[in-house]
Amino acid sequence: MKSKKALVFVVIMVVIAITIVGAVLSWKNNWQVFWSISVGEVITILVAVFIAYIASQFKENEKKIKSYIEKELIELRNLADGNVLYNLQTIGKTRYKQEINLFFTKLDNIIAALEKKENEFKYKNEVKYLENEIKELHDFVSEKIEKYDCLCESVVIYKKHLNKISDKSLEIIFSLYK
Amino acid sequence: MLTIIIAKDFSDTVGGRYRAEGDYSGEQFREELLEPKVKEAISNNEKLLIDFDGGYGYPTSFLEESFGGLIRIGFESTVILNLLILKSEDNPKIIDRVKNYILEAKKDEK
C-alpha cells in the first residue's frame, strides 16, 4: 500500500516536471513546439525527481524516529517524576517488591531502546549518564529490598537520582531538535 | 541441556541478597537451585539455561549474590560463562549484568 502510494507520487511528479519543462521550452520557441525535448533533458528531470523523493523519504524517516525517541524520553521523565519509590507506603508491604522490580525493568528497557539510536543521534554520553544514575539507584534499592520501612524513608535518595534522570532526559529531547 | 526457569522453579518475586534478610534471596537461590544444577551440568558436560522471564524483575543484589557468589565459592568464571546460557526477553539488560557480576566477582577474589 505504501509502495503503491510512493509509485503514484513519483509518476505524478515526473508528469508535472515534464509538463513544466515542456511548457518553458515551448514558450522559448514562441509556443511552436510543446513536446520537443531531448532524451538527456528527460533523464535529467527523472534523476532530479528521484533524488528529491529519496531525500524527502530520509527526512520523513528521521522525523519519525526522533518522535519515537522523544516519546521514550518523556516516558522516562514521567517514571522519574511520579513513580513507585515515592509511593511505597500507599503500595504496601505485600506488593512493593513486585512494583519496584517492574519499575526498574521498565527503566532498563527504555535505556535499551534509546541505545539503539545513540550513535545516529549523538546522545551516547547522555544515555551512559542515565544508565549510571539508574544503576546507582537500583543498587541502593536492591540492597535494601527487604527493608520496607527503610525504603519508605529514603525519598531524598530517590530524588537525588530521579531528578538527574528527568533533567538529562529533557536535555536529550532538546538536542534532538537543534 | 539443563534448565532453570527462575519464575517457575524458584519464585516470580525474588528477594534480596542473603537468607537472613528474607525469603527467596540470592543466597537461597544459589545454594538450593543454581549450584546443584551447575555441578550437574559440569559433571554431565551439558549447558545450563537460566530463564529470567515470567517474573516481576530482579534486584541487582539478588543477581550479584546468585551469580557472583558462584565465583566466590570457588567456581571459575570462564567455566561458568561457558556453561550458562542466559535468556531474558523481558529485560535483555539482565544478561550483560549477570555476565559482569561473574567477571567482577573473579576480580574480587584476586
mmCIF file of C-alpha atoms in Angstrom:
data_model
loop_
_atom_site.group_PDB
_atom_site.id
_atom_site.type_symbol
_atom_site.label_atom_id
_atom_site.label_comp_id
_atom_site.label_asym_id
_atom_site.label_seq_id
_atom_site.Cartn_x
_atom_site.Cartn_y
_atom_site.Cartn_z
ATOM 1 C CA MET A 1 0.000 0.000 0.000
ATOM 2 C CA LYS A 2 2.794 2.389 0.975
ATOM 3 C CA SER A 3 4.886 1.473 -2.085
ATOM 4 C CA LYS A 4 1.850 1.971 -4.369
ATOM 5 C CA LYS A 5 1.340 5.461 -2.957
ATOM 6 C CA ALA A 6 5.038 6.200 -3.449
ATOM 7 C CA LEU A 7 4.895 5.000 -7.046
ATOM 8 C CA VAL A 8 1.839 7.143 -7.802
ATOM 9 C CA PHE A 9 3.601 10.118 -6.219
ATOM 10 C CA VAL A 10 6.714 9.627 -8.364
ATOM 11 C CA VAL A 11 4.682 9.234 -11.560
ATOM 12 C CA ILE A 12 2.698 12.391 -10.847
ATOM 13 C CA MET A 13 5.892 14.338 -10.060
ATOM 14 C CA VAL A 14 7.529 13.176 -13.311
ATOM 15 C CA VAL A 15 4.492 14.149 -15.389
ATOM 16 C CA ILE A 16 4.306 17.571 -13.727
ATOM 17 C CA ALA A 17 8.042 18.148 -14.181
ATOM 18 C CA ILE A 18 7.980 17.169 -17.874
ATOM 19 C CA THR A 19 4.906 19.331 -18.463
ATOM 20 C CA ILE A 20 6.551 22.363 -16.844
ATOM 21 C CA VAL A 21 9.798 21.902 -18.787
ATOM 22 C CA GLY A 22 7.862 21.309 -21.987
ATOM 23 C CA ALA A 23 5.868 24.486 -21.421
ATOM 24 C CA VAL A 24 9.039 26.506 -20.726
ATOM 25 C CA LEU A 25 10.742 25.197 -23.866
ATOM 26 C CA SER A 26 7.625 25.828 -25.871
ATOM 27 C CA TRP A 27 7.469 29.407 -24.554
ATOM 28 C CA LYS A 28 11.120 29.869 -25.509
ATOM 29 C CA ASN A 29 10.238 28.676 -29.005
ATOM 30 C CA ASN A 30 7.304 31.110 -29.185
ATOM 31 C CA TRP A 31 4.832 28.391 -28.454
ATOM 32 C CA GLN A 32 5.726 26.490 -31.606
ATOM 33 C CA VAL A 33 6.607 23.116 -30.194
ATOM 34 C CA PHE A 34 5.481 21.624 -26.894
ATOM 35 C CA TRP A 35 6.882 18.104 -26.820
ATOM 36 C CA SER A 36 10.299 18.956 -28.333
ATOM 37 C CA ILE A 37 12.565 17.796 -25.564
ATOM 38 C CA SER A 38 15.766 15.760 -25.760
ATOM 39 C CA VAL A 39 16.323 12.386 -24.084
ATOM 40 C CA GLY A 40 19.078 13.950 -21.983
ATOM 41 C CA GLU A 41 16.692 16.552 -20.611
ATOM 42 C CA VAL A 42 14.114 13.881 -19.755
ATOM 43 C CA ILE A 43 16.710 11.795 -17.927
ATOM 44 C CA THR A 44 17.921 14.870 -16.032
ATOM 45 C CA ILE A 45 14.384 15.599 -14.895
ATOM 46 C CA LEU A 46 13.796 11.987 -13.832
ATOM 47 C CA VAL A 47 17.037 11.853 -11.853
ATOM 48 C CA ALA A 48 16.248 15.156 -10.135
ATOM 49 C CA VAL A 49 12.763 13.986 -9.165
ATOM 50 C CA PHE A 50 14.084 10.630 -7.929
ATOM 51 C CA ILE A 51 16.766 12.247 -5.778
ATOM 52 C CA ALA A 52 14.250 14.710 -4.352
ATOM 53 C CA TYR A 53 11.912 11.828 -3.489
ATOM 54 C CA ILE A 54 14.622 9.757 -1.780
ATOM 55 C CA ALA A 55 15.819 12.791 0.198
ATOM 56 C CA SER A 56 12.278 13.523 1.363
ATOM 57 C CA GLN A 57 11.848 9.892 2.486
ATOM 58 C CA PHE A 58 15.061 10.018 4.555
ATOM 59 C CA LYS A 59 13.888 13.208 6.206
ATOM 60 C CA GLU A 60 10.497 11.656 6.930
ATOM 61 C CA ASN A 61 12.088 8.540 8.486
ATOM 62 C CA GLU A 62 14.420 10.638 10.616
ATOM 63 C CA LYS A 63 11.462 12.695 11.842
ATOM 64 C CA LYS A 64 9.526 9.554 12.792
ATOM 65 C CA ILE A 65 12.461 8.039 14.689
ATOM 66 C CA LYS A 66 13.071 11.306 16.564
ATOM 67 C CA SER A 67 9.450 11.352 17.644
ATOM 68 C CA TYR A 68 9.731 7.758 18.958
ATOM 69 C CA ILE A 69 12.906 8.650 20.861
ATOM 70 C CA GLU A 70 11.159 11.683 22.311
ATOM 71 C CA LYS A 71 8.225 9.508 23.443
ATOM 72 C CA GLU A 72 10.617 7.139 25.237
ATOM 73 C CA LEU A 73 12.340 10.048 26.953
ATOM 74 C CA ILE A 74 9.013 11.555 28.011
ATOM 75 C CA GLU A 75 8.034 8.147 29.422
ATOM 76 C CA LEU A 76 11.345 8.096 31.307
ATOM 77 C CA ARG A 77 10.659 11.549 32.733
ATOM 78 C CA ASN A 78 7.146 10.537 33.774
ATOM 79 C CA LEU A 79 8.502 7.474 35.529
ATOM 80 C CA ALA A 80 11.202 9.527 37.252
ATOM 81 C CA ASP A 81 8.828 12.284 38.337
ATOM 82 C CA GLY A 82 5.933 10.232 39.688
ATOM 83 C CA ASN A 83 6.984 6.723 40.458
ATOM 84 C CA VAL A 84 6.569 3.791 42.826
ATOM 85 C CA LEU A 85 9.532 4.706 45.005
ATOM 86 C CA TYR A 86 7.704 7.805 46.208
ATOM 87 C CA ASN A 87 4.526 5.823 46.887
ATOM 88 C CA LEU A 88 5.728 2.746 48.730
ATOM 89 C CA GLN A 89 3.551 3.432 51.747
ATOM 90 C CA THR A 90 0.471 3.522 49.538
ATOM 91 C CA ILE A 91 1.531 0.390 47.658
ATOM 92 C CA GLY A 92 2.035 -1.531 50.894
ATOM 93 C CA LYS A 93 4.195 -4.407 52.113
ATOM 94 C CA THR A 94 2.537 -7.144 50.044
ATOM 95 C CA ARG A 95 3.130 -5.585 46.646
ATOM 96 C CA TYR A 96 6.068 -3.219 46.966
ATOM 97 C CA LYS A 97 8.796 -5.653 45.803
ATOM 98 C CA GLN A 98 6.892 -6.518 42.651
ATOM 99 C CA GLU A 99 6.225 -2.859 41.874
ATOM 100 C CA ILE A 100 9.873 -1.909 42.433
ATOM 101 C CA ASN A 101 11.148 -4.761 40.245
ATOM 102 C CA LEU A 102 8.708 -3.868 37.459
ATOM 103 C CA PHE A 103 9.746 -0.207 37.708
ATOM 104 C CA PHE A 104 13.425 -0.968 37.199
ATOM 105 C CA THR A 105 12.669 -3.421 34.396
ATOM 106 C CA LYS A 106 10.822 -0.622 32.611
ATOM 107 C CA LEU A 107 13.742 1.776 33.074
ATOM 108 C CA ASP A 108 16.175 -0.834 31.737
ATOM 109 C CA ASN A 109 14.055 -1.404 28.644
ATOM 110 C CA ILE A 110 13.768 2.308 27.893
ATOM 111 C CA ILE A 111 17.551 2.649 28.096
ATOM 112 C CA ALA A 112 17.967 -0.379 25.810
ATOM 113 C CA ALA A 113 15.661 1.255 23.248
ATOM 114 C CA LEU A 114 17.497 4.589 23.442
ATOM 115 C CA GLU A 115 20.856 2.857 22.987
ATOM 116 C CA LYS A 116 19.822 1.592 19.560
ATOM 117 C CA LYS A 117 19.953 5.111 18.125
ATOM 118 C CA GLU A 118 22.511 6.766 20.402
ATOM 119 C CA ASN A 119 25.253 6.945 17.758
ATOM 120 C CA GLU A 120 22.992 8.112 14.963
ATOM 121 C CA PHE A 121 21.552 10.970 17.013
ATOM 122 C CA LYS A 122 24.726 11.637 19.017
ATOM 123 C CA TYR A 123 23.479 11.240 22.581
ATOM 124 C CA LYS A 124 25.635 8.286 23.656
ATOM 125 C CA ASN A 125 27.262 10.094 26.590
ATOM 126 C CA GLU A 126 23.904 11.272 27.875
ATOM 127 C CA VAL A 127 22.450 7.744 27.770
ATOM 128 C CA LYS A 128 25.523 6.461 29.627
ATOM 129 C CA TYR A 129 24.857 9.105 32.266
ATOM 130 C CA LEU A 130 21.221 7.960 32.567
ATOM 131 C CA GLU A 131 22.301 4.344 32.833
ATOM 132 C CA ASN A 132 24.764 5.140 35.603
ATOM 133 C CA GLU A 133 22.167 7.038 37.629
ATOM 134 C CA ILE A 134 19.655 4.213 37.216
ATOM 135 C CA LYS A 135 22.299 1.667 38.224
ATOM 136 C CA GLU A 136 23.194 3.577 41.393
ATOM 137 C CA LEU A 137 19.560 3.907 42.332
ATOM 138 C CA HIS A 138 18.825 0.261 41.513
ATOM 139 C CA ASP A 139 21.798 -0.942 43.574
ATOM 140 C CA PHE A 140 20.758 1.223 46.530
ATOM 141 C CA VAL A 141 17.171 -0.032 46.460
ATOM 142 C CA SER A 142 18.205 -3.645 45.819
ATOM 143 C CA GLU A 143 20.472 -3.833 48.850
ATOM 144 C CA LYS A 144 17.535 -2.696 50.974
ATOM 145 C CA ILE A 145 14.783 -4.549 49.150
ATOM 146 C CA GLU A 146 13.746 -6.457 52.272
ATOM 147 C CA LYS A 147 13.727 -3.345 54.468
ATOM 148 C CA TYR A 148 10.361 -1.845 53.639
ATOM 149 C CA ASP A 149 10.425 0.847 56.325
ATOM 150 C CA CYS A 150 13.907 1.970 55.345
ATOM 151 C CA LEU A 151 12.872 2.184 51.699
ATOM 152 C CA CYS A 152 9.831 4.281 52.631
ATOM 153 C CA GLU A 153 12.116 6.762 54.359
ATOM 154 C CA SER A 154 14.675 7.078 51.554
ATOM 155 C CA VAL A 155 12.755 9.590 49.445
ATOM 156 C CA VAL A 156 15.606 12.098 49.416
ATOM 157 C CA ILE A 157 17.988 9.491 47.970
ATOM 158 C CA TYR A 158 15.461 8.690 45.242
ATOM 159 C CA LYS A 159 15.048 12.376 44.408
ATOM 160 C CA LYS A 160 18.802 12.772 44.089
ATOM 161 C CA HIS A 161 18.921 10.282 41.232
ATOM 162 C CA LEU A 162 15.480 10.686 39.703
ATOM 163 C CA ASN A 163 15.780 14.467 39.355
ATOM 164 C CA LYS A 164 19.016 13.969 37.423
ATOM 165 C CA ILE A 165 17.361 11.332 35.233
ATOM 166 C CA SER A 166 14.437 13.634 34.486
ATOM 167 C CA ASP A 167 16.676 16.618 33.705
ATOM 168 C CA LYS A 168 19.065 14.668 31.487
ATOM 169 C CA SER A 169 16.136 13.184 29.543
ATOM 170 C CA LEU A 170 14.893 16.696 28.799
ATOM 171 C CA GLU A 171 18.373 17.694 27.669
ATOM 172 C CA ILE A 172 18.406 14.833 25.160
ATOM 173 C CA ILE A 173 14.956 15.803 23.853
ATOM 174 C CA PHE A 174 16.188 19.346 23.174
ATOM 175 C CA SER A 175 19.346 18.061 21.499
ATOM 176 C CA LEU A 176 17.250 16.039 19.008
ATOM 177 C CA TYR A 177 15.776 19.191 17.538
ATOM 178 C CA LYS A 178 18.680 21.602 17.488
ATOM 179 C CA MET B 1 20.556 -29.166 28.290
ATOM 180 C CA LEU B 2 19.558 -28.409 31.872
ATOM 181 C CA THR B 3 17.178 -25.548 32.592
ATOM 182 C CA ILE B 4 16.216 -23.278 35.444
ATOM 183 C CA ILE B 5 13.141 -21.112 34.909
ATOM 184 C CA ILE B 6 13.503 -18.827 37.900
ATOM 185 C CA ALA B 7 9.876 -17.601 37.968
ATOM 186 C CA LYS B 8 8.570 -21.178 37.909
ATOM 187 C CA ASP B 9 11.268 -23.167 39.743
ATOM 188 C CA PHE B 10 12.025 -20.627 42.444
ATOM 189 C CA SER B 11 9.850 -17.503 42.656
ATOM 190 C CA ASP B 12 8.360 -14.816 40.429
ATOM 191 C CA THR B 13 9.061 -12.286 43.197
ATOM 192 C CA VAL B 14 12.616 -12.787 44.323
ATOM 193 C CA GLY B 15 14.109 -11.138 47.362
ATOM 194 C CA GLY B 16 17.398 -9.559 48.342
ATOM 195 C CA ARG B 17 20.890 -10.847 48.841
ATOM 196 C CA TYR B 18 21.033 -13.037 51.954
ATOM 197 C CA ARG B 19 18.793 -15.650 53.538
ATOM 198 C CA ALA B 20 18.860 -13.667 56.764
ATOM 199 C CA GLU B 21 17.130 -10.758 55.007
ATOM 200 C CA GLY B 22 14.110 -12.705 53.839
ATOM 201 C CA ASP B 23 12.611 -15.353 51.572
ATOM 202 C CA TYR B 24 13.731 -16.145 48.034
ATOM 203 C CA SER B 25 17.117 -14.482 48.441
ATOM 204 C CA GLY B 26 20.011 -14.724 46.005
ATOM 205 C CA GLU B 27 21.878 -16.840 48.534
ATOM 206 C CA GLN B 28 18.964 -19.269 48.800
ATOM 207 C CA PHE B 29 18.634 -19.454 45.004
ATOM 208 C CA ARG B 30 22.314 -20.146 44.574
ATOM 209 C CA GLU B 31 22.532 -22.791 47.297
ATOM 210 C CA GLU B 32 19.288 -24.640 46.595
ATOM 211 C CA LEU B 33 18.986 -24.448 42.850
ATOM 212 C CA LEU B 34 21.835 -22.855 40.925
ATOM 213 C CA GLU B 35 24.849 -24.539 42.486
ATOM 214 C CA PRO B 36 23.444 -28.100 42.298
ATOM 215 C CA LYS B 37 22.455 -27.556 38.656
ATOM 216 C CA VAL B 38 25.854 -26.087 37.825
ATOM 217 C CA LYS B 39 27.580 -29.109 39.333
ATOM 218 C CA GLU B 40 25.264 -31.444 37.440
ATOM 219 C CA ALA B 41 25.896 -29.592 34.192
ATOM 220 C CA ILE B 42 29.667 -29.736 34.692
ATOM 221 C CA SER B 43 29.704 -33.452 35.502
ATOM 222 C CA ASN B 44 27.424 -34.297 32.544
ATOM 223 C CA ASN B 45 29.244 -31.875 30.233
ATOM 224 C CA GLU B 46 25.979 -30.076 29.490
ATOM 225 C CA LYS B 47 24.896 -26.469 29.173
ATOM 226 C CA LEU B 48 22.645 -24.836 31.746
ATOM 227 C CA LEU B 49 19.916 -22.485 30.530
ATOM 228 C CA ILE B 50 18.842 -19.809 33.008
ATOM 229 C CA ASP B 51 15.490 -18.327 32.022
ATOM 230 C CA PHE B 52 14.791 -14.972 33.687
ATOM 231 C CA ASP B 53 11.424 -14.394 32.019
ATOM 232 C CA GLY B 54 7.999 -14.522 33.599
ATOM 233 C CA GLY B 55 8.843 -12.855 36.891
ATOM 234 C CA TYR B 56 8.417 -9.322 38.136
ATOM 235 C CA GLY B 57 12.105 -8.477 37.803
ATOM 236 C CA TYR B 58 15.335 -8.896 39.755
ATOM 237 C CA PRO B 59 17.049 -6.715 42.326
ATOM 238 C CA THR B 60 20.715 -6.311 41.450
ATOM 239 C CA SER B 61 21.678 -7.669 44.880
ATOM 240 C CA PHE B 62 19.821 -10.915 44.109
ATOM 241 C CA LEU B 63 21.615 -11.331 40.786
ATOM 242 C CA GLU B 64 25.020 -10.468 42.176
ATOM 243 C CA GLU B 65 24.738 -12.842 45.108
ATOM 244 C CA SER B 66 23.403 -15.644 42.912
ATOM 245 C CA PHE B 67 25.907 -15.457 40.088
ATOM 246 C CA GLY B 68 28.826 -13.506 41.505
ATOM 247 C CA GLY B 69 28.502 -15.756 44.520
ATOM 248 C CA LEU B 70 29.304 -18.807 42.371
ATOM 249 C CA ILE B 71 32.762 -17.390 41.783
ATOM 250 C CA ARG B 72 33.259 -16.519 45.428
ATOM 251 C CA ILE B 73 32.542 -20.120 46.440
ATOM 252 C CA GLY B 74 35.182 -21.408 44.062
ATOM 253 C CA PHE B 75 33.858 -21.814 40.522
ATOM 254 C CA GLU B 76 35.978 -20.436 37.717
ATOM 255 C CA SER B 77 34.373 -17.565 35.871
ATOM 256 C CA THR B 78 35.410 -18.935 32.455
ATOM 257 C CA VAL B 79 33.778 -22.273 33.280
ATOM 258 C CA ILE B 80 30.565 -20.608 34.416
ATOM 259 C CA LEU B 81 30.426 -18.243 31.426
ATOM 260 C CA ASN B 82 30.884 -21.169 29.020
ATOM 261 C CA LEU B 83 28.335 -23.273 30.839
ATOM 262 C CA LEU B 84 25.485 -20.812 31.173
ATOM 263 C CA ILE B 85 23.000 -19.814 28.504
ATOM 264 C CA LEU B 86 21.112 -16.766 29.710
ATOM 265 C CA LYS B 87 17.650 -15.956 28.417
ATOM 266 C CA SER B 88 15.882 -12.722 29.294
ATOM 267 C CA GLU B 89 13.445 -11.294 26.786
ATOM 268 C CA ASP B 90 11.518 -9.323 29.420
ATOM 269 C CA ASN B 91 14.686 -7.381 30.233
ATOM 270 C CA PRO B 92 17.648 -8.090 27.902
ATOM 271 C CA LYS B 93 19.977 -5.952 30.023
ATOM 272 C CA ILE B 94 19.994 -8.667 32.688
ATOM 273 C CA ILE B 95 22.202 -10.840 30.500
ATOM 274 C CA ASP B 96 25.164 -8.441 30.398
ATOM 275 C CA ARG B 97 24.551 -7.537 34.024
ATOM 276 C CA VAL B 98 24.890 -11.165 35.136
ATOM 277 C CA LYS B 99 27.983 -11.693 32.975
ATOM 278 C CA ASN B 100 29.584 -8.611 34.540
ATOM 279 C CA TYR B 101 28.840 -9.894 38.025
ATOM 280 C CA ILE B 102 30.547 -13.179 37.149
ATOM 281 C CA LEU B 103 33.596 -11.378 35.742
ATOM 282 C CA GLU B 104 33.805 -8.807 38.545
ATOM 283 C CA ALA B 105 33.479 -11.442 41.255
ATOM 284 C CA LYS B 106 36.597 -13.049 39.839
ATOM 285 C CA LYS B 107 38.433 -9.774 40.273
ATOM 286 C CA ASP B 108 37.231 -9.535 43.891
ATOM 287 C CA GLU B 109 38.630 -12.991 44.519
ATOM 288 C CA LYS B 110 42.085 -11.835 43.466
#
